[in-house]
Amino acid sequence: MSGSCPRIAQRSWGTRCSGSGSCRRAAPLSDAFRRRSPAGSPVGPSAPPGSHAAPPARKFLATIIVFFLFAVTACSPSQEGTGGKAKSVTLHLFTWSDYTEETVIKEFERRFGVKVVTDTFGSNEELLAKLQGGAAGYDVVVPSDYMVSILIKQGLLAGLDRGKIPNLAHVYKHLKGLYYDPQNTYSVPYLWGTTGIGYNADLVKPPPESWQALWDARYKGKISLLNDEREVFGMALRAAGESLNATQPAKLEAAKARLMAQKALVKTYTSENYDQLLVSGEVALAHGWSGTVLRAADERPSIKYVIPKEGGTIWQDNLCVLKSSAHKDEAMAFINFLLEPQMAALITSKVKYASASEEARLFVPKEIAQNPAIYPPASVVARLEWIKDVGEAIKLYDRAWTELKVK
């Protein structure tokens, strides 16, 4: 990146006016709130959902408007060394569906003079398969925790220049240095959430408390599962009281048998439109990710989200730069930009997943900052588990997934 680029929002964000009209300091999540360690130690408690507050809608919108009106335009990382003439750069982002916010993307393009083109995938395995298949031209990718470790082992990720990502300082300490990239050499935390059940309370009675609800014959043809082998097998394993990272062949065979028996009840396996299936009423129960279900609830308030009593998945998606990227400086500028507190708050407000930026929680509406489905309490977090790289056992998962899908 040539030149010295001024950045917006580099002051301290220690206090701000809350939605209740009082000024509070952000109460960070407890250091005990951590992903499971490689040894599988339990995740500890988070801060109470009400420990953060946010401004009322008018103040929130006013803050954003003033922010954009008075933002200082930074220099583009794509300037040439001679004459300062900007090169024409297009940055290619490969991410999950509905995982960015249009205003944020446009502001990056305006400030840096770099066009962003977005392509999407539906699962970590799809991301991996495309990269292994030689998909070229992507710069920034958004893999989940366990997939970061796989991409590192396969030599697909570029090391990050942390000096070009100063907003990494805004990320919760307990979300940095996790098992899959202990030094954050290749990845920067972006968004995190959980996997549970979305359901239509008008159609599902009583409310589901267990994964067994997805085997309830009363809802035949009204159930959807994620099109994601680790999430689906993880759900089946947890339903039986097993770890979602089980590697024993007998346990995986038993999980496959349960999923085979369930298949006649399943309308579809999809990771990309189950929110609309819930909204339309085509599906009554959906195995899904927290934020996607919450967005559906915005359209149809009878839609609820629950993490079953047996526990579920906690995950974190990350921003990474591919080793093959031709625009690494622009890619790191983009990652840094997404972590600016106000930008991160806009993204969380749209996608309903918690930002890894601690300060972002100060700038989201109160109903998001205090929503336990977005920032789960300690009692829920204690039941969650990370999906991890299972090494050679992934071949067992791949074979079982293929057999499930084709039979």
XYZ file of C-alpha atoms in Angstrom:
407
model
C 0.000 0.000 0.000
C 1.650 3.226 -1.069
C 1.392 6.420 0.907
C -0.084 7.153 4.308
C -3.818 6.466 4.424
C -5.945 8.306 7.003
C -8.540 6.082 8.611
C -11.965 6.889 10.022
C -12.905 6.075 13.599
C -9.522 5.618 15.161
C -10.439 7.325 18.444
C -11.356 5.450 21.590
C -14.888 4.079 21.652
C -15.020 3.523 25.427
C -18.425 5.138 26.049
C -21.490 6.173 24.151
C -25.140 6.983 24.820
C -27.255 3.877 25.224
C -30.750 3.116 24.056
C -32.001 3.843 27.543
C -30.701 7.387 27.311
C -27.750 6.889 29.639
C -24.084 6.676 28.752
C -22.428 3.369 29.463
C -19.096 1.787 28.934
C -19.171 -1.412 26.903
C -19.150 -4.477 29.092
C -16.910 -6.943 27.208
C -17.793 -10.581 27.074
C -16.118 -12.558 29.798
C -12.671 -13.906 29.052
C -14.153 -17.266 29.969
C -16.310 -17.131 26.857
C -14.051 -19.071 24.547
C -14.375 -21.579 21.803
C -13.595 -25.112 22.798
C -9.911 -25.794 22.977
C -8.293 -28.467 20.798
C -8.701 -30.781 23.748
C -12.413 -30.124 23.800
C -12.609 -28.175 27.066
C -16.025 -26.606 27.561
C -16.834 -23.114 26.425
C -17.254 -20.720 29.317
C -19.800 -17.957 29.941
C -20.405 -14.821 27.927
C -21.457 -11.449 29.259
C -25.175 -11.096 30.004
C -27.051 -9.965 26.907
C -28.238 -6.836 28.667
C -24.749 -5.678 29.605
C -24.458 -3.607 26.433
C -26.815 -0.903 25.373
C -27.363 0.898 22.106
C -28.899 4.211 20.994
C -32.492 4.620 19.843
C -33.119 4.243 16.128
C -33.035 7.969 15.395
C -29.693 8.481 17.173
C -28.315 5.367 15.512
C -29.276 6.560 12.042
C -28.064 10.062 12.776
C -24.706 8.716 13.899
C -24.294 6.799 10.668
C -25.398 9.734 8.499
C -22.996 12.115 10.226
C -20.280 9.501 9.943
C -20.651 9.280 6.178
C -21.076 13.044 5.663
C -17.912 13.959 7.552
C -15.758 10.944 6.776
C -12.321 11.806 5.562
C -11.596 10.144 2.257
C -8.534 7.947 2.630
C -5.983 7.317 -0.038
C -6.473 4.183 -2.076
C -4.044 1.312 -1.597
C -4.175 0.891 -5.373
C -2.217 4.048 -6.258
C 0.806 3.655 -8.455
C 4.192 4.887 -7.352
C 4.565 7.382 -10.204
C 2.289 10.367 -10.431
C -0.204 8.881 -7.934
C -2.408 7.665 -10.789
C -4.844 5.049 -9.514
C -4.870 1.669 -11.119
C -8.175 0.062 -11.993
C -8.544 -2.676 -9.369
C -11.407 -5.110 -8.861
C -11.379 -7.058 -5.603
C -13.100 -10.446 -5.683
C -14.797 -11.606 -2.488
C -15.888 -15.242 -2.048
C -18.261 -15.487 0.910
C -21.515 -16.883 2.301
C -24.875 -15.755 0.946
C -26.240 -12.499 2.428
C -23.071 -11.940 4.426
C -22.232 -8.339 3.582
C -24.050 -5.002 3.729
C -24.490 -2.930 0.572
C -23.808 0.455 2.179
C -20.537 -0.841 3.599
C -19.385 -2.210 0.248
C -20.256 1.044 -1.529
C -18.436 3.104 1.085
C -15.304 0.985 0.649
C -15.512 1.411 -3.115
C -15.958 5.178 -2.736
C -13.172 5.626 -0.226
C -10.577 3.408 -1.858
C -11.545 3.518 -5.528
C -11.616 -0.280 -5.646
C -14.581 -2.189 -7.081
C -15.792 -5.224 -5.107
C -17.339 -8.219 -6.870
C -18.961 -10.834 -4.641
C -19.482 -14.535 -5.328
C -21.064 -16.916 -2.817
C -20.827 -20.487 -1.556
C -23.179 -22.560 0.583
C -20.764 -24.593 2.705
C -17.128 -24.745 3.720
C -16.744 -27.894 1.671
C -17.997 -26.073 -1.423
C -15.456 -23.315 -0.798
C -12.667 -25.878 -0.458
C -13.736 -27.832 -3.537
C -13.749 -24.713 -5.717
C -10.325 -23.625 -4.530
C -8.918 -27.125 -4.956
C -10.516 -27.234 -8.407
C -8.468 -24.245 -9.486
C -11.030 -21.453 -9.155
C -8.946 -18.392 -9.921
C -9.275 -14.683 -9.298
C -10.588 -14.601 -5.735
C -8.829 -12.316 -3.281
C -10.696 -12.480 0.055
C -12.458 -15.625 1.294
C -14.572 -16.209 4.415
C -13.992 -19.738 5.782
C -15.218 -20.995 9.141
C -12.860 -21.927 11.940
C -12.040 -25.555 11.106
C -11.789 -24.776 7.388
C -9.130 -22.131 8.085
C -6.873 -24.855 9.478
C -7.474 -26.997 6.384
C -6.729 -24.126 3.996
C -3.535 -23.372 5.926
C -2.391 -26.995 5.659
C -3.062 -26.942 1.922
C -0.995 -23.787 1.453
C -3.876 -21.768 0.001
C -3.748 -18.753 2.323
C -1.382 -15.801 2.347
C 0.184 -14.590 5.567
C -1.375 -11.316 6.715
C 0.505 -8.084 7.303
C -1.022 -7.131 10.649
C 0.422 -3.648 10.316
C -2.092 -3.120 7.514
C -4.979 -4.375 9.665
C -4.847 -2.109 12.748
C -8.555 -2.618 13.390
C -7.694 -6.120 14.553
C -7.207 -4.316 17.878
C -11.016 -3.915 18.090
C -11.602 -7.697 18.025
C -12.587 -9.397 21.288
C -9.483 -10.888 22.865
C -11.200 -14.237 23.410
C -11.964 -14.496 19.674
C -8.314 -14.108 18.668
C -5.634 -16.773 18.862
C -8.026 -19.705 18.575
C -6.988 -23.287 17.905
C -7.187 -23.093 14.112
C -4.786 -20.116 13.747
C -3.143 -19.443 17.136
C -1.251 -16.324 16.033
C -3.870 -15.051 13.566
C -1.193 -15.381 10.937
C -3.669 -16.186 8.167
C -7.092 -15.153 9.450
C -8.984 -12.294 11.072
C -12.229 -12.978 12.990
C -15.299 -11.568 11.227
C -18.706 -12.856 12.445
C -19.730 -15.612 14.840
C -22.938 -17.428 15.646
C -24.601 -20.724 16.481
C -26.475 -23.554 14.782
C -29.878 -24.623 16.057
C -33.504 -24.963 14.970
C -35.639 -22.273 13.394
C -39.348 -23.002 13.709
C -42.725 -21.458 13.034
C -44.480 -21.221 16.394
C -47.862 -21.111 14.634
C -47.214 -24.558 13.159
C -44.955 -26.303 15.678
C -46.501 -27.015 19.062
C -45.178 -27.423 21.643
C -41.967 -25.494 20.905
C -39.079 -27.852 20.119
C -36.538 -28.450 22.867
C -34.594 -31.324 21.327
C -33.016 -32.225 17.997
C -35.519 -35.085 18.014
C -38.097 -32.607 16.721
C -36.436 -33.009 13.313
C -37.489 -36.676 13.392
C -41.127 -35.892 14.242
C -43.329 -37.562 11.583
C -46.035 -34.915 12.121
C -43.867 -32.515 10.124
C -43.117 -34.778 7.189
C -42.241 -32.634 4.160
C -42.023 -29.545 6.373
C -38.426 -29.981 7.541
C -35.242 -28.582 5.999
C -31.643 -29.401 6.858
C -28.503 -27.496 5.976
C -26.723 -28.646 2.847
C -23.555 -29.027 4.893
C -22.120 -32.407 5.765
C -20.357 -31.445 9.001
C -23.370 -29.526 10.306
C -25.853 -32.281 9.421
C -23.745 -35.090 10.855
C -22.882 -32.875 13.814
C -26.616 -32.438 14.501
C -27.233 -36.186 14.263
C -24.292 -36.912 16.554
C -25.366 -34.379 19.172
C -28.918 -35.742 19.041
C -27.433 -39.047 20.205
C -25.302 -37.426 22.898
C -22.064 -37.698 20.927
C -19.464 -35.079 20.063
C -20.013 -33.479 16.685
C -16.330 -34.204 16.009
C -16.640 -37.976 16.459
C -14.192 -39.965 14.338
C -15.088 -43.542 15.263
C -16.540 -45.390 12.239
C -19.274 -47.032 14.329
C -20.547 -43.669 15.614
C -20.596 -42.202 12.116
C -22.418 -45.234 10.759
C -25.023 -44.897 13.498
C -25.447 -41.205 12.692
C -25.843 -42.041 9.010
C -28.502 -44.626 9.835
C -30.459 -42.036 11.836
C -30.225 -39.560 8.954
C -31.297 -42.205 6.454
C -34.386 -42.906 8.570
C -35.089 -39.183 8.755
C -34.673 -38.487 5.037
C -38.284 -39.287 4.129
C -39.365 -36.406 6.381
C -36.996 -33.847 4.860
C -38.272 -31.465 2.219
C -34.825 -30.205 1.205
C -31.189 -29.851 2.171
C -30.324 -26.198 1.664
C -28.023 -23.615 3.195
C -29.202 -20.673 1.143
C -32.983 -20.216 1.117
C -34.399 -21.906 4.193
C -35.241 -18.507 5.693
C -37.689 -17.893 2.862
C -39.062 -21.418 3.201
C -39.821 -20.610 6.825
C -41.383 -17.267 5.908
C -43.601 -18.797 3.221
C -44.718 -21.637 5.503
C -43.336 -24.313 3.187
C -41.115 -25.403 6.054
C -42.099 -25.518 9.720
C -38.745 -26.642 11.138
C -35.345 -25.657 9.759
C -31.929 -26.786 10.859
C -30.090 -23.498 10.469
C -27.776 -20.717 11.496
C -28.918 -18.179 14.068
C -28.705 -15.001 12.003
C -30.483 -16.442 8.989
C -33.403 -17.569 11.150
C -33.550 -14.171 12.865
C -33.755 -12.419 9.501
C -36.715 -14.658 8.652
C -38.295 -13.662 11.968
C -38.120 -10.009 10.865
C -40.497 -10.948 8.050
C -42.673 -13.360 10.034
C -42.656 -12.802 13.820
C -43.985 -16.298 14.549
C -40.571 -17.670 13.543
C -38.389 -18.466 16.557
C -34.884 -19.836 17.133
C -33.768 -22.396 19.700
C -30.577 -24.261 20.504
C -31.666 -27.782 21.543
C -30.964 -29.107 25.003
C -28.396 -31.590 23.633
C -26.290 -28.651 22.412
C -25.225 -27.431 19.008
C -22.481 -25.736 17.051
C -20.692 -22.512 17.847
C -18.690 -21.184 14.929
C -16.680 -18.212 13.764
C -16.207 -17.088 10.180
C -12.968 -15.420 9.248
C -11.519 -13.044 6.671
C -8.556 -14.484 4.794
C -6.467 -13.532 1.765
C -5.657 -16.189 -0.805
C -2.020 -16.775 -1.641
C -2.999 -16.495 -5.314
C -4.516 -13.014 -4.866
C -3.113 -10.363 -7.206
C -4.359 -7.582 -4.922
C -3.095 -8.407 -1.443
C -2.742 -4.785 -0.284
C -6.303 -3.993 -1.336
C -7.504 -7.231 0.262
C -5.968 -6.304 3.619
C -7.364 -2.767 3.349
C -10.793 -4.344 2.796
C -10.435 -6.621 5.823
C -9.358 -3.669 7.964
C -12.320 -1.645 6.701
C -14.842 -4.359 7.616
C -13.562 -4.239 11.195
C -14.124 -0.500 11.647
C -16.658 -0.387 14.519
C -19.380 1.495 12.623
C -18.973 -0.656 9.523
C -19.035 -3.843 11.584
C -22.189 -2.565 13.335
C -23.949 -1.994 10.010
C -23.105 -5.550 8.942
C -24.331 -7.090 12.201
C -27.522 -5.003 12.078
C -28.302 -6.514 8.680
C -27.114 -10.114 8.896
C -28.015 -10.652 12.596
C -24.723 -12.365 13.409
C -22.484 -11.026 16.158
C -19.457 -9.108 14.948
C -16.038 -10.073 16.230
C -15.488 -6.346 16.822
C -16.111 -5.557 20.486
C -16.864 -1.892 19.778
C -19.421 -2.788 17.088
C -21.845 -3.881 19.810
C -21.913 -0.259 20.988
C -23.300 0.878 17.639
C -26.028 -1.657 16.953
C -29.687 -1.155 17.978
C -30.630 -2.237 21.492
C -32.769 -5.133 20.265
C -29.682 -6.649 18.644
C -27.195 -5.873 21.422
C -29.493 -7.540 23.960
C -30.770 -10.421 21.827
C -29.722 -13.751 23.415
C -29.974 -15.500 20.048
C -27.216 -13.194 18.763
C -25.201 -12.892 21.984
C -26.105 -16.129 23.827
C -25.908 -16.312 27.637
C -23.494 -18.528 29.506
C -26.066 -21.265 30.097
C -26.463 -21.714 26.330
C -22.813 -21.271 25.408
C -21.904 -24.076 27.799
C -23.809 -26.516 25.548
C -21.997 -25.534 22.359
C -19.105 -27.173 20.559
C -16.735 -26.196 17.768
C -16.567 -28.161 14.518
C -12.918 -29.109 14.051
C -10.707 -30.594 11.406
C -11.084 -34.352 11.913
C -8.087 -35.248 9.755
C -8.314 -38.490 7.822
C -11.737 -39.181 9.317
C -13.147 -36.606 6.897
C -13.150 -39.400 4.317
C -15.699 -41.243 6.463
C -17.856 -38.125 6.615
C -17.547 -37.554 2.854
C -18.564 -41.127 2.040
C -21.466 -41.121 4.495
C -22.687 -37.745 3.183
C -22.566 -38.944 -0.410
C -24.512 -42.093 0.474
C -27.111 -40.037 2.329
C -27.625 -37.632 -0.540
C -27.810 -40.191 -3.372
C -30.035 -42.815 -1.729
